[in-house]
Amino acid sequence: MANHHEQTYKTFTLAHQCQPILLATELTSLAFCKDYLVYEHHDEWAIGINKLTQLTVSSSGEITDFNGYKRRVKPTKICQTIHQATQTLNIKDWRLFGRADFEFCRFAHNLQQQETSRELLELFVPETDIRITKKRIVIRTMDDTVLPQIQSIIADCTNNTTATEHCHTALTQDDILHAQAVKQHFQESVRSAVEEIKEHKYNKVILSRVAILPANVDSKKSFIEGRRKNTPARSFMLKLGEIEAFGFSPETVLEVDEHGNLSTQPLAGTRALPDDPQAAILLRNELLTDPKEIAEHAASVKLAVEELTQICPSSTVNVAEFMQVSERGSVQHLASRVTGNLSEGKSAWDAFNVLFPSITASGIPKREAIDAIARFELLPRGLYSGSVLVTDHNGYFDAALVLRTAYKHQSVSLLQAGAGIIGLSTPEREWEETGEKMACVLDHLVFEKGQEKHHLATDTVPADSILCEEKS
């Protein structure tokens, strides 16, 4: 029986001759675009613009559903409740865009949350939902008055094949605010974590450090420049309220198709990827033979298999790719892919509940590693090592791991990178690895007009705001 109150998008399909990334970024500059999430998946750019309806989860575990109703459930049941809420959406062929902070994972592992006014998860059905491929743009919108603005952007972009002028200043690790204090704290944390690993408190933990930049970045220009220089699994750019970020994700947390086939993509083990081909090959061979990197990677794949057996029949779980080398911008990783088929009665949200956060952004075992991260890192991670995702009414679910990302909040721009710590780790090498990963973004930043490398005085941002002081 048809639902006569179901909301329906108006759909328009247009041809274009634009560079998809330029078209995507220009569309987010339109006057009507207040909130947006751009998500690149293979050869398609998906854009969700403005919030028709949304679901959020607060740090206290309170769910505000798509109808605005608030409720609480057991922390371990939050993902199941989210799935149930999506099944009540009264929007034909709905698609959701969203993000989950790293701390959202504490619910699934029954760990106490630190109270914050920031929502740990938000999902929204967009007012305007756009998909861009090489030659076509499909626009679904609840407000067709936006169509002339979109058509105008397409016309402006059609013959724009000239590279955007980027005035960017090369930065090094010495340019980040309080660089020496950050380095000292990070390396001390690595030493302490190695001791805890040797005491068998856990097997592996990913520790990260923040780099606050000396000037504010231009997100859209930096996104375009960085995408040209990176080879990500997914890329994204978003502005949701006060949260602004763009990144080049090296791996996915979870991929599910409409038939329930799923996969996860652990990357663990890293070396730099220099421009010199011979040097790159030497580092690749070193990566493939380094006992520390191989041990770290094998442990991650083993846990991924164990996690998939919680949501898939064990007979369907398979290591489809093992310890291949994946090139991601300024670094190369050991990469594997573990696949399976969702068990009957399980949804993609059940899978997300198990697989999030990524093993390669938390540690082994996950619960103990997540607890250790909160002890060693002096502030919540927020979006770093969380997820940006797209899901739809057919069961499709695609969640990127938020790494190799720049973040903006008011007048502060920052980066964050981590390294996997095991018993064989050394503070010096782990610091070096975070710098190699950070270079994927740091080397391609474009600053806002009128800003220079040292425009932001170092005393405007206190050290404790960038993880330089001990917790009380």
CSV table of N, CA and C in Angstrom, one decimal, residues 363-432:
chain,number,residue,atom,x,y,z
A,363,GLY,N,43.7,-0.2,18.2
A,363,GLY,CA,44.7,-1.1,18.7
A,363,GLY,C,44.1,-2.5,19.0
A,364,ILE,N,44.9,-3.3,19.7
A,364,ILE,CA,44.5,-4.7,20.0
A,364,ILE,C,44.9,-5.1,21.4
A,365,PRO,N,43.9,-5.6,22.2
A,365,PRO,CA,42.5,-5.6,22.0
A,365,PRO,C,41.9,-4.2,22.0
A,366,LYS,N,40.8,-4.0,21.3
A,366,LYS,CA,40.3,-2.7,21.1
A,366,LYS,C,40.0,-2.0,22.4
A,367,ARG,N,39.2,-2.7,23.3
A,367,ARG,CA,38.8,-2.0,24.5
A,367,ARG,C,39.9,-1.4,25.3
A,368,GLU,N,40.9,-2.3,25.5
A,368,GLU,CA,42.1,-1.8,26.3
A,368,GLU,C,42.9,-0.7,25.6
A,369,ALA,N,42.9,-0.8,24.2
A,369,ALA,CA,43.6,0.2,23.5
A,369,ALA,C,42.9,1.5,23.5
A,370,ILE,N,41.6,1.5,23.4
A,370,ILE,CA,40.8,2.7,23.5
A,370,ILE,C,40.9,3.4,24.8
A,371,ASP,N,41.0,2.6,25.9
A,371,ASP,CA,41.2,3.1,27.2
A,371,ASP,C,42.6,3.7,27.3
A,372,ALA,N,43.6,3.1,26.8
A,372,ALA,CA,44.9,3.6,26.8
A,372,ALA,C,45.1,4.9,26.1
A,373,ILE,N,44.4,5.0,24.9
A,373,ILE,CA,44.4,6.3,24.1
A,373,ILE,C,43.9,7.4,25.0
A,374,ALA,N,42.8,7.2,25.7
A,374,ALA,CA,42.2,8.3,26.5
A,374,ALA,C,43.2,8.7,27.6
A,375,ARG,N,44.0,7.8,28.1
A,375,ARG,CA,45.0,8.1,29.2
A,375,ARG,C,46.2,8.8,28.6
A,376,PHE,N,46.7,8.4,27.4
A,376,PHE,CA,47.9,9.0,26.9
A,376,PHE,C,47.6,10.3,26.1
A,377,GLU,N,46.5,10.4,25.4
A,377,GLU,CA,46.2,11.6,24.6
A,377,GLU,C,45.4,12.5,25.5
A,378,LEU,N,45.8,13.8,25.6
A,378,LEU,CA,45.3,14.7,26.6
A,378,LEU,C,43.9,15.3,26.3
A,379,LEU,N,43.4,15.2,25.1
A,379,LEU,CA,42.1,15.7,24.7
A,379,LEU,C,41.4,14.6,23.8
A,380,PRO,N,40.1,14.6,23.8
A,380,PRO,CA,39.4,13.7,22.9
A,380,PRO,C,39.8,13.9,21.5
A,381,ARG,N,39.8,12.8,20.7
A,381,ARG,CA,40.2,12.9,19.3
A,381,ARG,C,39.2,13.6,18.4
A,382,GLY,N,37.9,13.5,18.7
A,382,GLY,CA,36.9,14.1,17.9
A,382,GLY,C,36.8,13.4,16.6
A,383,LEU,N,36.8,14.1,15.4
A,383,LEU,CA,36.7,13.4,14.1
A,383,LEU,C,37.9,12.6,13.7
A,384,TYR,N,39.1,13.0,14.2
A,384,TYR,CA,40.3,12.2,13.9
A,384,TYR,C,40.1,10.8,14.2
A,385,SER,N,40.4,9.9,13.3
A,385,SER,CA,40.3,8.4,13.4
A,385,SER,C,38.8,8.0,13.6
A,386,GLY,N,37.9,8.9,13.4
A,386,GLY,CA,36.5,8.5,13.4
A,386,GLY,C,36.1,8.1,12.0
A,387,SER,N,34.9,8.5,11.6
A,387,SER,CA,34.5,8.0,10.2
A,387,SER,C,33.5,9.1,9.6
A,388,VAL,N,33.7,9.2,8.3
A,388,VAL,CA,32.7,9.9,7.5
A,388,VAL,C,32.0,8.9,6.6
A,389,LEU,N,30.7,8.9,6.5
A,389,LEU,CA,30.0,7.8,5.8
A,389,LEU,C,28.8,8.2,5.0
A,390,VAL,N,28.4,7.3,4.1
A,390,VAL,CA,27.2,7.5,3.3
A,390,VAL,C,26.5,6.1,3.3
A,391,THR,N,25.2,6.1,3.5
A,391,THR,CA,24.4,4.9,3.5
A,391,THR,C,23.0,5.2,2.9
A,392,ASP,N,22.3,4.1,2.4
A,392,ASP,CA,21.1,4.4,1.8
A,392,ASP,C,20.0,3.3,2.1
A,393,HIS,N,18.8,3.5,1.5
A,393,HIS,CA,17.7,2.7,1.8
A,393,HIS,C,17.9,1.2,1.3
A,394,ASN,N,18.8,1.0,0.4
A,394,ASN,CA,19.0,-0.4,-0.1
A,394,ASN,C,20.0,-1.2,0.7
A,395,GLY,N,20.5,-0.6,1.8
A,395,GLY,CA,21.5,-1.3,2.6
A,395,GLY,C,22.9,-1.0,2.3
A,396,TYR,N,23.1,-0.2,1.2
A,396,TYR,CA,24.5,0.2,0.9
A,396,TYR,C,25.1,1.1,2.1
A,397,PHE,N,26.3,0.8,2.4
A,397,PHE,CA,27.0,1.5,3.5
A,397,PHE,C,28.5,1.7,3.2
A,398,ASP,N,29.0,2.9,3.2
A,398,ASP,CA,30.4,3.1,2.9
A,398,ASP,C,30.9,4.1,3.9
A,399,ALA,N,31.9,3.6,4.7
A,399,ALA,CA,32.4,4.4,5.8
A,399,ALA,C,33.9,4.5,5.7
A,400,ALA,N,34.4,5.8,5.5
A,400,ALA,CA,35.8,6.0,5.4
A,400,ALA,C,36.4,6.3,6.7
A,401,LEU,N,37.7,5.9,6.9
A,401,LEU,CA,38.4,6.2,8.1
A,401,LEU,C,39.0,7.6,8.0
A,402,VAL,N,38.8,8.4,9.0
A,402,VAL,CA,39.2,9.8,9.0
A,402,VAL,C,40.7,9.9,9.4
A,403,LEU,N,41.6,9.8,8.4
A,403,LEU,CA,43.0,10.0,8.6
A,403,LEU,C,43.4,10.9,7.5
A,404,ARG,N,44.7,11.4,7.5
A,404,ARG,CA,45.2,12.3,6.5
A,404,ARG,C,44.2,13.5,6.2
A,405,THR,N,43.9,14.1,7.3
A,405,THR,CA,42.8,15.1,7.3
A,405,THR,C,43.2,16.4,7.9
A,406,ALA,N,42.7,17.5,7.4
A,406,ALA,CA,42.9,18.8,8.1
A,406,ALA,C,41.6,19.2,8.7
A,407,TYR,N,41.7,19.9,9.9
A,407,TYR,CA,40.5,20.3,10.6
A,407,TYR,C,40.5,21.8,10.9
A,408,LYS,N,39.4,22.4,10.8
A,408,LYS,CA,39.3,23.8,11.1
A,408,LYS,C,38.2,24.1,12.2
A,409,HIS,N,38.6,24.9,13.1
A,409,HIS,CA,37.6,25.4,14.1
A,409,HIS,C,37.8,26.9,14.4
A,410,GLN,N,36.9,27.7,13.9
A,410,GLN,CA,37.1,29.1,14.0
A,410,GLN,C,38.4,29.6,13.5
A,411,SER,N,39.3,30.1,14.3
A,411,SER,CA,40.6,30.7,13.8
A,411,SER,C,41.7,29.7,13.8
A,412,VAL,N,41.5,28.4,14.2
A,412,VAL,CA,42.5,27.4,14.4
A,412,VAL,C,42.4,26.3,13.3
A,413,SER,N,43.5,26.0,12.6
A,413,SER,CA,43.6,24.9,11.7
A,413,SER,C,44.6,23.9,12.2
A,414,LEU,N,44.3,22.6,12.1
A,414,LEU,CA,45.2,21.6,12.7
A,414,LEU,C,45.2,20.3,11.9
A,415,LEU,N,46.3,19.6,12.1
A,415,LEU,CA,46.4,18.2,11.5
A,415,LEU,C,46.6,17.3,12.7
A,416,GLN,N,46.5,16.0,12.4
A,416,GLN,CA,46.7,15.0,13.5
A,416,GLN,C,47.1,13.7,12.8
A,417,ALA,N,48.1,13.0,13.4
A,417,ALA,CA,48.6,11.7,12.8
A,417,ALA,C,49.0,10.8,14.0
A,418,GLY,N,49.0,9.5,13.7
A,418,GLY,CA,49.3,8.5,14.7
A,418,GLY,C,50.2,7.5,14.2
A,419,ALA,N,50.6,6.6,15.1
A,419,ALA,CA,51.5,5.4,14.7
A,419,ALA,C,51.1,4.3,15.6
A,420,GLY,N,51.2,3.1,15.0
A,420,GLY,CA,50.9,1.8,15.8
A,420,GLY,C,52.1,1.4,16.7
A,421,ILE,N,51.8,1.3,18.0
A,421,ILE,CA,52.8,1.0,18.9
A,421,ILE,C,52.7,-0.4,19.4
A,422,ILE,N,53.8,-1.2,19.2
A,422,ILE,CA,53.9,-2.5,19.7
A,422,ILE,C,55.2,-2.7,20.5
A,423,GLY,N,55.5,-3.9,21.0
A,423,GLY,CA,56.7,-4.0,21.9
A,423,GLY,C,58.0,-3.7,21.2
A,424,LEU,N,58.0,-3.7,19.9
A,424,LEU,CA,59.3,-3.5,19.1
A,424,LEU,C,59.4,-2.0,18.8
A,425,SER,N,58.4,-1.2,19.1
A,425,SER,CA,58.4,0.2,18.7
A,425,SER,C,59.5,1.0,19.4
A,426,THR,N,60.0,2.1,18.7
A,426,THR,CA,60.9,3.1,19.3
A,426,THR,C,60.3,4.5,19.2
A,427,PRO,N,60.5,5.3,20.2
A,427,PRO,CA,59.9,6.7,20.1
A,427,PRO,C,60.3,7.5,18.9
A,428,GLU,N,61.6,7.3,18.5
A,428,GLU,CA,62.1,8.1,17.4
A,428,GLU,C,61.5,7.7,16.1
A,429,ARG,N,61.3,6.4,15.8
A,429,ARG,CA,60.7,5.9,14.6
A,429,ARG,C,59.3,6.3,14.5
A,430,GLU,N,58.5,6.1,15.6
A,430,GLU,CA,57.1,6.4,15.6
A,430,GLU,C,56.9,7.9,15.4
A,431,TRP,N,57.7,8.8,15.9
A,431,TRP,CA,57.6,10.2,15.7
A,431,TRP,C,57.8,10.5,14.2
A,432,GLU,N,58.8,9.8,13.6
A,432,GLU,CA,59.1,10.0,12.2
A,432,GLU,C,58.0,9.5,11.3
